[in-house]
Coordinates of C-alpha atoms and ligand atoms in Angstrom, one line a residue:
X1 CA 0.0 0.0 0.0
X2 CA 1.0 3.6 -0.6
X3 CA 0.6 6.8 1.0
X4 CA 1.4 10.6 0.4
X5 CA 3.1 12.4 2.4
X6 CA 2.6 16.2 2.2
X7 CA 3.8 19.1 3.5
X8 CA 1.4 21.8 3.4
X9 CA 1.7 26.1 3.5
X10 CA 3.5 25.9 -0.3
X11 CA 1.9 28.2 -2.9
X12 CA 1.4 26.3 -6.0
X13 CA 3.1 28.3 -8.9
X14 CA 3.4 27.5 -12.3
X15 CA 1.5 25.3 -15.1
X16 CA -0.4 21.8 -15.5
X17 CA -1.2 20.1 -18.0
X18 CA -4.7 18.1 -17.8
X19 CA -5.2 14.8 -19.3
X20 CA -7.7 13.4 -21.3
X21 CA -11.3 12.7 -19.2
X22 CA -11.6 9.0 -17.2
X23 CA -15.3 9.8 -18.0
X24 CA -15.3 9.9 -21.4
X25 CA -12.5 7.4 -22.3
X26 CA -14.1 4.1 -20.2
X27 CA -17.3 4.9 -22.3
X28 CA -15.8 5.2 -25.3
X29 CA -13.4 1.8 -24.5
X30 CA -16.5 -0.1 -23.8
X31 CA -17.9 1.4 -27.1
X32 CA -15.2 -0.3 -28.5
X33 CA -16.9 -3.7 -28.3
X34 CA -19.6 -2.8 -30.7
X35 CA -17.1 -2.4 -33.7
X36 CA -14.6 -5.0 -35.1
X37 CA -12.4 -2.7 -37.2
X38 CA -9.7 -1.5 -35.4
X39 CA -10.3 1.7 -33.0
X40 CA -7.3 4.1 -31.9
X41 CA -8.1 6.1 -28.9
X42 CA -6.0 9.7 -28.9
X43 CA -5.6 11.3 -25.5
X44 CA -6.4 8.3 -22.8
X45 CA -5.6 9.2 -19.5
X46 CA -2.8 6.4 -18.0
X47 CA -5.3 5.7 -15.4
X48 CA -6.2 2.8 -12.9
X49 CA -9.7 2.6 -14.2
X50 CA -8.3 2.5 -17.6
X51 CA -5.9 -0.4 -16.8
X52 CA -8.9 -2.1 -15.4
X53 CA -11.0 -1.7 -18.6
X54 CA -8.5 -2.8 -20.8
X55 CA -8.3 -6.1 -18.5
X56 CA -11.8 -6.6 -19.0
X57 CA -11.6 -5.9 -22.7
X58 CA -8.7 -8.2 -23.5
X59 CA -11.3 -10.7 -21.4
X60 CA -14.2 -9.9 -23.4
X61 CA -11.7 -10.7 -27.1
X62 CA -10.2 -7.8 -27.5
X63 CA -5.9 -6.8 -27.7
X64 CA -5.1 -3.6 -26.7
X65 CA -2.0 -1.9 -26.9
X66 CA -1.6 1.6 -24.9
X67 CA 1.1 3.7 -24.6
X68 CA 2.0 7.3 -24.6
X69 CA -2.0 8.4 -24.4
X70 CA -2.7 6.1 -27.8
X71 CA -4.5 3.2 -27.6
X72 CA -5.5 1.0 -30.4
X73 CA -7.9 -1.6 -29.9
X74 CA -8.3 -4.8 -32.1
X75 CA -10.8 -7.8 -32.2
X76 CA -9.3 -11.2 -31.3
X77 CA -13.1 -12.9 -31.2
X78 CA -16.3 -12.4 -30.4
X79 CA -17.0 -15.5 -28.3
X80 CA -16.5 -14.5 -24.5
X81 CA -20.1 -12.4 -23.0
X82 CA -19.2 -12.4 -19.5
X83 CA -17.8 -9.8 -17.3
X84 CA -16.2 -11.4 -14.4
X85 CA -16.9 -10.2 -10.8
X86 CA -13.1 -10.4 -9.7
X87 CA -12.5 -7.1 -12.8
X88 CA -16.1 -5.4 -12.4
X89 CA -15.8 -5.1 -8.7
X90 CA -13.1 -2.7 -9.2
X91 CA -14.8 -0.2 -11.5
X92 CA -18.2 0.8 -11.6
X93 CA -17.9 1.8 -15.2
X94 CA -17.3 -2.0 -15.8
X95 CA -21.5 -2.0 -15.9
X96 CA -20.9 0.0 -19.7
X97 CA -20.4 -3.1 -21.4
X98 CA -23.6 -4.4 -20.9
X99 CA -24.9 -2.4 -23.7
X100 CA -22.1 -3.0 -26.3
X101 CA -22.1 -6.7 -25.7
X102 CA -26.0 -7.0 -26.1
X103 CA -25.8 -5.2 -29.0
X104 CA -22.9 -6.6 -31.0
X105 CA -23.0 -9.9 -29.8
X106 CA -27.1 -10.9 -28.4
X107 CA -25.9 -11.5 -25.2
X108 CA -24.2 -9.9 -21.5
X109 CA -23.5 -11.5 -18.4
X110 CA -22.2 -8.9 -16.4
X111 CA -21.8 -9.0 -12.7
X112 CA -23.3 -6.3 -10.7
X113 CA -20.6 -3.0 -10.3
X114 CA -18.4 -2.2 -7.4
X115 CA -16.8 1.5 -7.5
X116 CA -16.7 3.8 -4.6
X117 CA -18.7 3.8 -1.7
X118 CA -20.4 6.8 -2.0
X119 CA -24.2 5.7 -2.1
X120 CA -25.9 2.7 -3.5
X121 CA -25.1 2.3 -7.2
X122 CA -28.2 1.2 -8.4
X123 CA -28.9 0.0 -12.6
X124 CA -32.3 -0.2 -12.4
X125 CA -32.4 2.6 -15.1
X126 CA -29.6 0.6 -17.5
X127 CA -31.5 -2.6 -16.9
X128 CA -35.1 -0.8 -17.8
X129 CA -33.3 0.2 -20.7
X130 CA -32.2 -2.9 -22.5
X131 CA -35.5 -3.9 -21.9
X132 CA -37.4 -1.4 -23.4
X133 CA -34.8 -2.1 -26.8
X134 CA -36.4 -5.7 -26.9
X135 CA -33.7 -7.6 -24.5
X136 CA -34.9 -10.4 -21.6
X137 CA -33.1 -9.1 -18.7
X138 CA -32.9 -11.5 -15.7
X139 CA -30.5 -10.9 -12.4
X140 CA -28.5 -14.1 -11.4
X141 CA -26.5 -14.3 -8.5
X142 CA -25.0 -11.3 -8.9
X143 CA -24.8 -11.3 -12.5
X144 CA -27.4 -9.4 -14.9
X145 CA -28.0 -11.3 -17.8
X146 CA -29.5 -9.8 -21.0
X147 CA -30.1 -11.5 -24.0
X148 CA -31.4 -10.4 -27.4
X149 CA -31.7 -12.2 -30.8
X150 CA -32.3 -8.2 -32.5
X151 CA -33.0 -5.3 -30.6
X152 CA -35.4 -2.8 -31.9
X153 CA -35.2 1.1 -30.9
X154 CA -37.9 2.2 -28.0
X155 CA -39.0 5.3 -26.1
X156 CA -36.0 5.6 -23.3
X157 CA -37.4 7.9 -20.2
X158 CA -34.0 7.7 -18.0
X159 CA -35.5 9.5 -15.2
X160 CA -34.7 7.7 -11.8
X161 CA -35.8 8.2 -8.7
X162 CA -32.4 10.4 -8.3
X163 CA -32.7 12.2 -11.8
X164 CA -31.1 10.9 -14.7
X165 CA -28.0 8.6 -14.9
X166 CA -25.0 9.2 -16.8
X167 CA -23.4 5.6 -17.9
X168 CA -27.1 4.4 -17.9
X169 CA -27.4 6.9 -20.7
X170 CA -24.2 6.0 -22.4
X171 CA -25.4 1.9 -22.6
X172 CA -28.7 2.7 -23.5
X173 CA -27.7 5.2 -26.4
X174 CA -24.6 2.8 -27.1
X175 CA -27.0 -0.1 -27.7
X176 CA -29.3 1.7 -29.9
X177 CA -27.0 2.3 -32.5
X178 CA -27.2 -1.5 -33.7
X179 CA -31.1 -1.6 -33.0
X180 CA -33.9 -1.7 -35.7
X181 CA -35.3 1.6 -35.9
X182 CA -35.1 4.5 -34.1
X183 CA -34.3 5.1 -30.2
X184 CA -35.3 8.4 -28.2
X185 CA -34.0 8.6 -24.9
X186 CA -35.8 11.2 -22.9
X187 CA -34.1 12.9 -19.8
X188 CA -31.1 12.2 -21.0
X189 CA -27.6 12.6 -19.1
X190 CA -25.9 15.9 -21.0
X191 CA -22.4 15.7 -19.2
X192 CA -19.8 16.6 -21.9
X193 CA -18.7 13.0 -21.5
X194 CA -22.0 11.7 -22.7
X195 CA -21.1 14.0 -26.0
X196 CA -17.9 13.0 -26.2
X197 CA -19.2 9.1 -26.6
X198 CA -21.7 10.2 -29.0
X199 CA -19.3 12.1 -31.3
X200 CA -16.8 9.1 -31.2
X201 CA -19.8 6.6 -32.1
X202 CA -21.1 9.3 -35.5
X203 CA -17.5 9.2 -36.1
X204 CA -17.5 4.9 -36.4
X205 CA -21.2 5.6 -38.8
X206 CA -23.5 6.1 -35.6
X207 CA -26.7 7.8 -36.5
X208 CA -27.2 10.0 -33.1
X209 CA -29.5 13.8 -33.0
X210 CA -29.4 15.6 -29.6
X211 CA -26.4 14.9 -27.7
X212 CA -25.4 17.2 -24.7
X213 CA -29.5 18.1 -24.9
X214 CA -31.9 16.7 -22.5
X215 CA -33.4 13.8 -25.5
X216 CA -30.9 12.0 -27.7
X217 CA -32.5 10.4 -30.7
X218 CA -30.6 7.3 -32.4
X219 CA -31.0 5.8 -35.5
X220 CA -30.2 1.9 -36.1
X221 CA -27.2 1.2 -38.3
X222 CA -26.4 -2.3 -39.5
X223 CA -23.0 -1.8 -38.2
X224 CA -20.3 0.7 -37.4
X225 CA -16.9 0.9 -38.9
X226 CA -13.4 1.7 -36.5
X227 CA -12.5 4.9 -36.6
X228 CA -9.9 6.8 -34.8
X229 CA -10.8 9.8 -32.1
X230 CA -9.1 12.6 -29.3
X231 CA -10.6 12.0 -25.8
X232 CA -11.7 15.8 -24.3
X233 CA -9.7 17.0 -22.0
X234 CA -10.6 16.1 -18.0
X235 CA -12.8 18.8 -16.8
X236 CA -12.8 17.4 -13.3
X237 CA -9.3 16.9 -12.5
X238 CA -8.4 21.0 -14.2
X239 CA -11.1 21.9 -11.6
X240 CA -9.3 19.8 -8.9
X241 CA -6.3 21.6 -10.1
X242 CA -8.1 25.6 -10.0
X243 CA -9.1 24.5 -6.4
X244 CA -5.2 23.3 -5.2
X245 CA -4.1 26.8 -6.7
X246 CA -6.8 28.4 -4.9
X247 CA -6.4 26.3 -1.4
X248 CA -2.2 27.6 -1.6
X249 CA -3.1 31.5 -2.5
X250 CA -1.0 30.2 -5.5
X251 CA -0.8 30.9 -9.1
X252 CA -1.0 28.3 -11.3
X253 CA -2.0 28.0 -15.7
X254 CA -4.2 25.4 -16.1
X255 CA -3.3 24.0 -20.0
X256 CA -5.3 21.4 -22.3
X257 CA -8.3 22.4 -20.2
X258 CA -11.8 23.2 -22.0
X259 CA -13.1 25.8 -19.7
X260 CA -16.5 26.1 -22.0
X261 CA -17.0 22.7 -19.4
X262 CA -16.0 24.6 -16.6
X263 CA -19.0 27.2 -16.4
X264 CA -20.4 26.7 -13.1
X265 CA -17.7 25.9 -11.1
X266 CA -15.8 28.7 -12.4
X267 CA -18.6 30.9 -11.8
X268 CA -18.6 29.5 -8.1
X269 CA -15.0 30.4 -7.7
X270 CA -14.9 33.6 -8.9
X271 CA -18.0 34.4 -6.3
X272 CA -15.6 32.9 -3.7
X273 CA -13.0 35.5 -4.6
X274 CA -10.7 33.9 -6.7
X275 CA -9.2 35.5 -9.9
X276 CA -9.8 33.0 -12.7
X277 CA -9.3 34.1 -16.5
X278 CA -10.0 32.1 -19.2
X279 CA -6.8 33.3 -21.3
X280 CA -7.6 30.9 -24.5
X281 CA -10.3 27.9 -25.6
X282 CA -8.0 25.5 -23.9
X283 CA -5.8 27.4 -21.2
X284 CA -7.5 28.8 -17.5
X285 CA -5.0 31.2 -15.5
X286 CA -6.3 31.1 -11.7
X287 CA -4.7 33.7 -9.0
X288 CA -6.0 32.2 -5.1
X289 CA -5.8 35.0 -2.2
X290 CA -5.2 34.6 1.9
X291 CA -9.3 33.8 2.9
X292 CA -12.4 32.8 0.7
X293 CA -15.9 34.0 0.3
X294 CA -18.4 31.2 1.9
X295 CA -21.0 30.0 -1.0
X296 CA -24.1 27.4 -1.1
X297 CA -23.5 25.0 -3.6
X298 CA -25.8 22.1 -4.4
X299 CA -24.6 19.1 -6.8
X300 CA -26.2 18.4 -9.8
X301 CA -26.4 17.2 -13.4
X302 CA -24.3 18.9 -15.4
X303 CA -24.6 22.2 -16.9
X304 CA -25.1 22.9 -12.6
X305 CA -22.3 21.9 -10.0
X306 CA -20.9 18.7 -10.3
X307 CA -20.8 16.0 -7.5
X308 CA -17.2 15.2 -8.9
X309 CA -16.0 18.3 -7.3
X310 CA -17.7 18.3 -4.4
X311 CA -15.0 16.9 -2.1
X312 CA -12.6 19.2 -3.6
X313 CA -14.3 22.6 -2.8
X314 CA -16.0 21.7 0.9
X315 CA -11.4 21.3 0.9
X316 CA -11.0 24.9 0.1
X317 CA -14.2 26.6 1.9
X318 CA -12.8 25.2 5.5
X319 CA -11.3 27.9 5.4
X320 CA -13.8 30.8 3.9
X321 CA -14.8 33.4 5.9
X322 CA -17.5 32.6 7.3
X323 CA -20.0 29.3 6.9
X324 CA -20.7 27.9 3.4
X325 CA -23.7 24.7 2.8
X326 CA -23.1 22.4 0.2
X327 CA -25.6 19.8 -0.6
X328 CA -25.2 16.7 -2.6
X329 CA -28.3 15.6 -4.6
X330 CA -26.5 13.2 -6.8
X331 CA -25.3 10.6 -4.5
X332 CA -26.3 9.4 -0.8
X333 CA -23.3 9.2 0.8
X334 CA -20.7 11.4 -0.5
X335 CA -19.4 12.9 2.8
X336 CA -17.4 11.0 4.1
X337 CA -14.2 13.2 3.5
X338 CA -15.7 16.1 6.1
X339 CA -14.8 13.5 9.1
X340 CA -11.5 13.1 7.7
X341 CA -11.1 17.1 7.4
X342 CA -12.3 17.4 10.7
X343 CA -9.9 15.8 11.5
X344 CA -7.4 18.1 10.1
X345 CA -9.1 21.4 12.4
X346 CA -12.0 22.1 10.1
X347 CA -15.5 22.6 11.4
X348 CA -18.3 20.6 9.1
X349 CA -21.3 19.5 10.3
X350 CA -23.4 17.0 8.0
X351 CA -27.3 16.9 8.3
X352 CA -29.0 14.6 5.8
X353 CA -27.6 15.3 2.3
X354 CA -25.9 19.2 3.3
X355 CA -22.3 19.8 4.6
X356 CA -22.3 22.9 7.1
X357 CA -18.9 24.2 6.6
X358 CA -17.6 27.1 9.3
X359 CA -14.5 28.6 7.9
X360 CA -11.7 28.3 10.6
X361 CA -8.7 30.2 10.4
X362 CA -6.3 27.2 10.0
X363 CA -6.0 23.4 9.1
X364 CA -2.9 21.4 10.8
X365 CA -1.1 18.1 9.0
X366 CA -2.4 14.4 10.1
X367 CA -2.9 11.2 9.0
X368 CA -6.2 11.1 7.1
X369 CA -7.9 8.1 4.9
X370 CA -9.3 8.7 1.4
X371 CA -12.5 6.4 0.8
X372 CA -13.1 7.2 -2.9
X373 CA -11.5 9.0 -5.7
X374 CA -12.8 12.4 -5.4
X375 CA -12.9 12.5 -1.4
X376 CA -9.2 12.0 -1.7
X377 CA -8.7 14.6 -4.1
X378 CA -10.6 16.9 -1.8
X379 CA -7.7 15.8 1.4
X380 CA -4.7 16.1 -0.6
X381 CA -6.1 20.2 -1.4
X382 CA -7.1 20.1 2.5
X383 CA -3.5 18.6 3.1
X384 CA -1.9 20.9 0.8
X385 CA -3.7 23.8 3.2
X386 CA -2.7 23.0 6.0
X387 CA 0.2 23.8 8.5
X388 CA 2.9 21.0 9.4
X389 CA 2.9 17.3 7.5
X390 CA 0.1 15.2 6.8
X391 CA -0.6 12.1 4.9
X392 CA -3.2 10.4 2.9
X393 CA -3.3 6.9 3.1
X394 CA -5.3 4.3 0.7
X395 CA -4.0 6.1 -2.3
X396 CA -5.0 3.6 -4.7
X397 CA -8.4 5.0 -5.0
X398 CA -7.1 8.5 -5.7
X399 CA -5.3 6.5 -8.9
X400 CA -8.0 5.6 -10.3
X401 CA -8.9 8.8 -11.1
X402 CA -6.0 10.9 -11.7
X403 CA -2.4 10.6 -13.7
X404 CA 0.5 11.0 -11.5
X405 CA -0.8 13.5 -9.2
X406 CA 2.1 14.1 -6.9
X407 CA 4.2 14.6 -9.9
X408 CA 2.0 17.1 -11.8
X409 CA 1.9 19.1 -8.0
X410 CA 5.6 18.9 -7.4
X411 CA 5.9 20.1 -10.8
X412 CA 3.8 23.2 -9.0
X413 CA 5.9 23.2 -6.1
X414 CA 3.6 21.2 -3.6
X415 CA 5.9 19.3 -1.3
X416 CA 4.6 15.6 -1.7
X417 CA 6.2 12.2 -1.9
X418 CA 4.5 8.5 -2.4
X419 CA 5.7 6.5 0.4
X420 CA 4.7 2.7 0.7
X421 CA 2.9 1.9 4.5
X422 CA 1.7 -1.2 6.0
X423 CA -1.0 0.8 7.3
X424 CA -4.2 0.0 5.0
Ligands
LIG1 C1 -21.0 8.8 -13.5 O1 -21.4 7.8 -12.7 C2 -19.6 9.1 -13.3 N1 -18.8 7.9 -13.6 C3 -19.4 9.5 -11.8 O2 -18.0 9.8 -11.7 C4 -20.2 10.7 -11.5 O3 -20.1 11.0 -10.2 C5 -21.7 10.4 -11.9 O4 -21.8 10.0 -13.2 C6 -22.6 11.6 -11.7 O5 -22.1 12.7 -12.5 C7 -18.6 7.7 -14.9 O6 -19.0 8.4 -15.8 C8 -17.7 6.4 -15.2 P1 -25.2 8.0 -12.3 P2 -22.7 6.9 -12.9 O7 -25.7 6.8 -12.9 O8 -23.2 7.0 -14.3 C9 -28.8 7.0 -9.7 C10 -15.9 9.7 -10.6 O9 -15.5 10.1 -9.6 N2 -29.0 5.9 -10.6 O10 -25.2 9.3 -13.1 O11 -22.6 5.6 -12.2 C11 -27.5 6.9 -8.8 O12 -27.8 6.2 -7.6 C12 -17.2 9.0 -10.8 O13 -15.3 9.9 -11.7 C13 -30.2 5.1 -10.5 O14 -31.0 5.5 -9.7 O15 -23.7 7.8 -12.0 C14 -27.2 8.3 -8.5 O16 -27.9 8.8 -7.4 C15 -17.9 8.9 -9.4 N3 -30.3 4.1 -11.3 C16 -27.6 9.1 -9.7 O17 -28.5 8.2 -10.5 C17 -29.4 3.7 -12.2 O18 -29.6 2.7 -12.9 C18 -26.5 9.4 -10.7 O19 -25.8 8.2 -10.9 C19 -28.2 4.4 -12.3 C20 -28.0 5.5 -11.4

């Protein structure tokens, strides 16, 4: 096991370059299965989760070779349907394949997801879904199993009981593309990610209308042909990035960003008090100061605040003058990061789904334990606040989500080193 070790009170100075969005590259991999020409991949993120996916891929018949952000992706066969619970348990995004495989191949066995525990991860929505394209969908120990001889485009409503689902609209607008007819899918997810996959798929012959709107309509093709494609850039780890500059009082170019995906949260910042210029369509220059505005924030779909970033800014408004109120309406259980920066002098309260932060002057160095990708990001910026040397421990989930982070914040000048522990 690994820790980081950091040493906080540094002002982070200088540039970063973001890397291609997790969100929109596991997508697009899955994606991969419903084509048998080769695909190539620009811009892929040298991730966990992306490791992970490419395990399950090779599983599922496919080689694929990644280095250097390439990846190309070849068909070996067509045989294997099954998505084995000792890869999906690691990566919730595993449950994207389910679409693809029904589609290409008439049948899925894929075992239920794991990913971080930050609420119940429900796919009652990707499971309604197939269902609604024709498929018999039956859940077998563990495994959901959907089969179908053709699948023939349906009316999609992906309204939940917590709004609409973003994968659940990638595997549903994924599968459609191979269906008989036409597909609408109403309350759709319109994250940029959910573009990104659509523009990939009209790139390999997809017929798709609506993308990044609220209904997507998809027309059936007989198949799609590889093609290759540039991942977009990683709007949640250059706003990870605005808020470490902010957290320090540092200085710090944000490069290969699109800040057009940035819109609330930059709008959010700047209320806070930071200086954040968008100086071209891919490069954000962000100037922190000594003490912070509080805000209210609540998560939701995008265009609004996203949940991904939650963690991140409850980090910086510890500190604010005076008591912010974030509240997460995306996921259940998504605060478990305030204990852990309570830990660290800050003064959070939690009452159902809001976070009652009360600026304090200071934060001080300790251990503290990430639980999932995005809480951790949001302690290594409280860490990175804070007087004296902390650590994070259980690192391994903060990898899943983000390229080299200690190295792209030493580049900054952040003093932080991976260690190995025999703490877990
Ligand atoms: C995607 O997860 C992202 N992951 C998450 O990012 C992100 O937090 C989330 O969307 C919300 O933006 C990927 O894209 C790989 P959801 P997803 O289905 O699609 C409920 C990260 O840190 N729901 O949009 O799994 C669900 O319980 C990760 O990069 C159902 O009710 O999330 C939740 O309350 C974390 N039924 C809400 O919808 C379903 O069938 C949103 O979940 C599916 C979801």
């Amino acid at each position: 096991m690994y820790k980081l070790v950091i040493e906080g009170g540094h002002k982070l100075e200088g540039e970063v370059y973001i890397s291609g969005a997790k969100n929109a590259a596991l997508p697009i991999m899955a994606a991969s299965l419903l084509i048998e020409d080769d695909v190539i991949i620009n811009n892929v993120p040298n991730l966990e989760d992306v490791k992970t996916l490419s395990q399950l891929l090779e599983r599922l018949g496919k080689k694929v070779e990644f280095s250097d952000k390439r990846m190309v992706i070849r068909t070996v066969s067509e045989e294997n349907v099954e998505a084995p619970y000792e890869i999906t348990k690691k990566i919730r995004a595993s449950i994207a394949v389910l679409g693809p495989l029904l589609a290409k191949r008439k049948k899925a066995k894929v075992s239920f997801p794991g990913g971080c525990a930050i609420g119940p991860r429900p796919v009652d929505l990707h499971i309604k879904g197939m269902r609604i394209l024709g498929a018999s969908v039956r859940v077998e120990h563990g495994y959901i199993i959907a089969e179908a001889q053709k699948l023939t485009g349906g009316l999609v409503n992906m309204l939940g009981t917590n709004g609409t689902s973003v994968v659940a609209t990638e595997n549903v607008m994924m599968a459609a593309t191979l269906a008989e007819g036409t597909t609408v899918i109403d309350n759709a997810a319109m994250e940029p990610e959910v573009v990104d996959l659509a523009n990939f798929l009209i790139k390999c012959g997809a017929k798709i209308k609506g993308h990044g709107t609220n209904t997507i309509v998809v027309e059936g093709v007989k198949n799609l042909k590889g093609c290759e494609y540039e991942i977009i850039p990683d709007r949640i780890e250059a706003g990870t990035f605005i808020l470490a500059g902010m957290m320090t009082n540092g200085e710090v170019l944000v490069k290969n960003c699109e800040p057009n995906h940035l819109t609330e949260p930059i709008r959010v910042f700047s209320e806070m008090g930071a200086s954040i210029q968008i100086l071209s369509k891919d490069t954000v220059l962000v100037k922190g100061r000594e003490r912070y505005e509080p805000v209210n924030v609540t998560t939701l779909p995008y265009p609004y605040f996203p949940t991904d970033l939650q963690a991140q800014l409850m980090a910086v408004l510890t500190k604010a003058r005076g008591i912010s109120i974030i509240t997460e309406k995306i996921f259940q259980n998504r605060f478990m990061h305030a204990y852990e920066m309570n830990r660290l002098g800050a003064d959070i309260t939690i009452d159902g789904n809001s976070a009652i932060i009360k600026g304090v002057d200071k934060l001080y160095g300790a251990p503290v334990m990430a639980s999932d990708l995005r809480g951790g990001a949001g302690l290594i910026i409280a860490l990175l606040g804070a007087e004296g040397v902390g650590e994070l421990l259980r690192v391994y989930h903060v990898d899943r989500g983000y390229e080299k982070i200690e190295d792209k914040l030493s580049k900054l000048g952040a003093k932080i080193k991976r260690e190995k522990t025999d703490l877990i």
